[in-house]
PDB file of C-alpha atoms in Angstrom:
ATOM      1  CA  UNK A  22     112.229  87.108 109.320  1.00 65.00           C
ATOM      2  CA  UNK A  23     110.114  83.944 109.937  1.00 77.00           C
ATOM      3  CA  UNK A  24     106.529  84.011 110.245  1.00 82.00           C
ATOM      4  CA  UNK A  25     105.396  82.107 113.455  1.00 84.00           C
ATOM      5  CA  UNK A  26     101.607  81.047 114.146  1.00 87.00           C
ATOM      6  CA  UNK A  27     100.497  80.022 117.631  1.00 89.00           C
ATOM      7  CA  UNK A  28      97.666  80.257 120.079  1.00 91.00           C
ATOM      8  CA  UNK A  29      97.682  82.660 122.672  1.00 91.00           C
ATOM      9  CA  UNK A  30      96.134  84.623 125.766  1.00 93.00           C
ATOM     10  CA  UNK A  31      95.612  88.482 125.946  1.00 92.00           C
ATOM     11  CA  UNK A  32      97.288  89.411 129.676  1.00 94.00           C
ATOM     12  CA  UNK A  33      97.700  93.128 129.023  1.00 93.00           C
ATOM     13  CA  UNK A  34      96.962  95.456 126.299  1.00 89.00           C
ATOM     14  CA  UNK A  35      98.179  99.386 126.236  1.00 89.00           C
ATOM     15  CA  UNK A  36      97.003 102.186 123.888  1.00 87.00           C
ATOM     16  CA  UNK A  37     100.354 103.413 122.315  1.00 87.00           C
ATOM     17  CA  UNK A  38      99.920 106.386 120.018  1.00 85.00           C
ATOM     18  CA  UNK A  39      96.507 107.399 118.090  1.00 82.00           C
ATOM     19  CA  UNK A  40      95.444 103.884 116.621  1.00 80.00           C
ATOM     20  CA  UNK A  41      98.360 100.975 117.594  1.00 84.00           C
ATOM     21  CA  UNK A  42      98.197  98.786 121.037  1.00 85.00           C
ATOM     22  CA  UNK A  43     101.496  97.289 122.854  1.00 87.00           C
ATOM     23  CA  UNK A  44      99.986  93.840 123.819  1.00 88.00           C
ATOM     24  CA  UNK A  45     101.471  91.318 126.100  1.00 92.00           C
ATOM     25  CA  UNK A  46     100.343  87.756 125.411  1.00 90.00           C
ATOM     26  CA  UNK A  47     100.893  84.615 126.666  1.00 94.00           C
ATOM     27  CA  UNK A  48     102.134  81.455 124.497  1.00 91.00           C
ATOM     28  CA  UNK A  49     102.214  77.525 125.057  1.00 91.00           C
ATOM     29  CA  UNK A  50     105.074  77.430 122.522  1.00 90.00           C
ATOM     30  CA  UNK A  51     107.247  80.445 123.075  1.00 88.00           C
ATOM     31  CA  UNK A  52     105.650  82.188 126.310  1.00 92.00           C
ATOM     32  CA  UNK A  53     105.567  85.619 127.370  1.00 92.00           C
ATOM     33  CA  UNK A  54     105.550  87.610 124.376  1.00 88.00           C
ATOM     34  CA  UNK A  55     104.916  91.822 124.052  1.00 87.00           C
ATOM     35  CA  UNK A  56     104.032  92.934 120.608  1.00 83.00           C
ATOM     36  CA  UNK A  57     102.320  95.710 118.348  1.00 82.00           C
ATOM     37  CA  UNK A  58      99.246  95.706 117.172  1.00 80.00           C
ATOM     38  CA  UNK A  59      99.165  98.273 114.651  1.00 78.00           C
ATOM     39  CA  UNK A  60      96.213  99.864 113.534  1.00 74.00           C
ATOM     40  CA  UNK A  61      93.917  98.202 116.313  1.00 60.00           C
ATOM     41  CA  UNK A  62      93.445 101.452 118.882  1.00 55.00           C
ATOM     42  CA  UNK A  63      92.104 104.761 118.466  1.00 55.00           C
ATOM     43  CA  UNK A  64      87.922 105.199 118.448  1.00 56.00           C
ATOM     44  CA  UNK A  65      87.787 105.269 114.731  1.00 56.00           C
ATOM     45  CA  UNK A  66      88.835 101.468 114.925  1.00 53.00           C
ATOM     46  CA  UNK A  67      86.700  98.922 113.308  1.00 54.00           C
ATOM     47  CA  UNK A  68      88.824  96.107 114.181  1.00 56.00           C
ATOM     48  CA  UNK A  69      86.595  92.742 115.140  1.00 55.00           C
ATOM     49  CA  UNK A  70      89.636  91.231 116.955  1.00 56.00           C
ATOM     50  CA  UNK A  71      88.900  92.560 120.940  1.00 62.00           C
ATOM     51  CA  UNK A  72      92.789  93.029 122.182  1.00 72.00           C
ATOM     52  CA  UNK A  73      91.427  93.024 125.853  1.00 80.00           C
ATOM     53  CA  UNK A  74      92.435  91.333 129.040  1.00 84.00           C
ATOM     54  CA  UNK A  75      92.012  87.459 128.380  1.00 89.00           C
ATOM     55  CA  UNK A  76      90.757  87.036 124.972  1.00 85.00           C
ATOM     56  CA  UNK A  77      91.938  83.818 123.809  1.00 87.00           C
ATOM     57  CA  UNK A  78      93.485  84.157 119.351  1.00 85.00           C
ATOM     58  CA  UNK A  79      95.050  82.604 116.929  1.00 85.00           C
ATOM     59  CA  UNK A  80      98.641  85.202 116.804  1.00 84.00           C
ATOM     60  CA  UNK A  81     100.780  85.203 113.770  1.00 82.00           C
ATOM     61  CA  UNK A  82     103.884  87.299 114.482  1.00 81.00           C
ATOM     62  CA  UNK A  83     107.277  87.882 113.067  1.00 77.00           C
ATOM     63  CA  UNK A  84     110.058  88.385 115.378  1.00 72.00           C
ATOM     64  CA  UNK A  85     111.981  91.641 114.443  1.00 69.00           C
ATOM     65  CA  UNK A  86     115.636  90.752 114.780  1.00 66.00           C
ATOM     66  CA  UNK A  87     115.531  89.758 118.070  1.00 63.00           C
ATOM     67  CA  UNK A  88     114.605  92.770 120.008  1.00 60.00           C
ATOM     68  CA  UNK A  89     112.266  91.780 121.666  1.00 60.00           C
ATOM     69  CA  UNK A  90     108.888  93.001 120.477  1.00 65.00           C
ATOM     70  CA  UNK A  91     106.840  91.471 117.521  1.00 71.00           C
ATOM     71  CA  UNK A  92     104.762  92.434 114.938  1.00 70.00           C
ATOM     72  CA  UNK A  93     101.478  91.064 115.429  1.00 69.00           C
ATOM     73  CA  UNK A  94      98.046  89.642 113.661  1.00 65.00           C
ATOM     74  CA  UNK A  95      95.405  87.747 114.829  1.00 64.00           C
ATOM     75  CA  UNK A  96      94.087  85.161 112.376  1.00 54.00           C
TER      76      UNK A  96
END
C-alpha cells in the first residue's frame, strides 16, 4: 500500500462510531476523496487537528486496495 501526502480541504465530516470520523476531502492531486479518521471523534478526544467543514491540512493517506475509502492522518 503506498503512502500518499497531499494538501487538502475538509467538505464534510461524520461521527462514525464512539471516537472515528468518515471525512470527505477535497484534493488538487487526486480530488474527491472519503476517508477515516480514526480515533479523532468521541468527547474524550484530544485531537488538535479540527476535522470540520473547510479546514484546510496537510493529509497523508494510504489507499486500501482500491475500495474506495482511505486511511487518513493529518501532518
Amino acid at each position: 500500500m503506498p503512502l500518499f501526502k497531499t494538501n487538502a480541504i475538509v467538505i464534510r465530516s461524520t461521527n462514525y462510531g464512539e471516537s472515528d470520523k468518515i471525512v470527505t476531502f477535497f484534493t488538487k492531486d487526486f480530488g474527491k476523496l472519503k476517508g477515516i479518521a480514526k480515533g479523532r471523534g468521541g468527547a474524550g478526544s484530544d485531537s488538535k487537528m479540527p476535522w470540520v467543514f473547510f479546514s484546510h491540512l496537510r493529509l497523508m493517506f494510504f489507499d486500501k486496495g482500491g475500495m474506495g475509502l482511505v486511511r487518513a492522518e493529518s501532518l
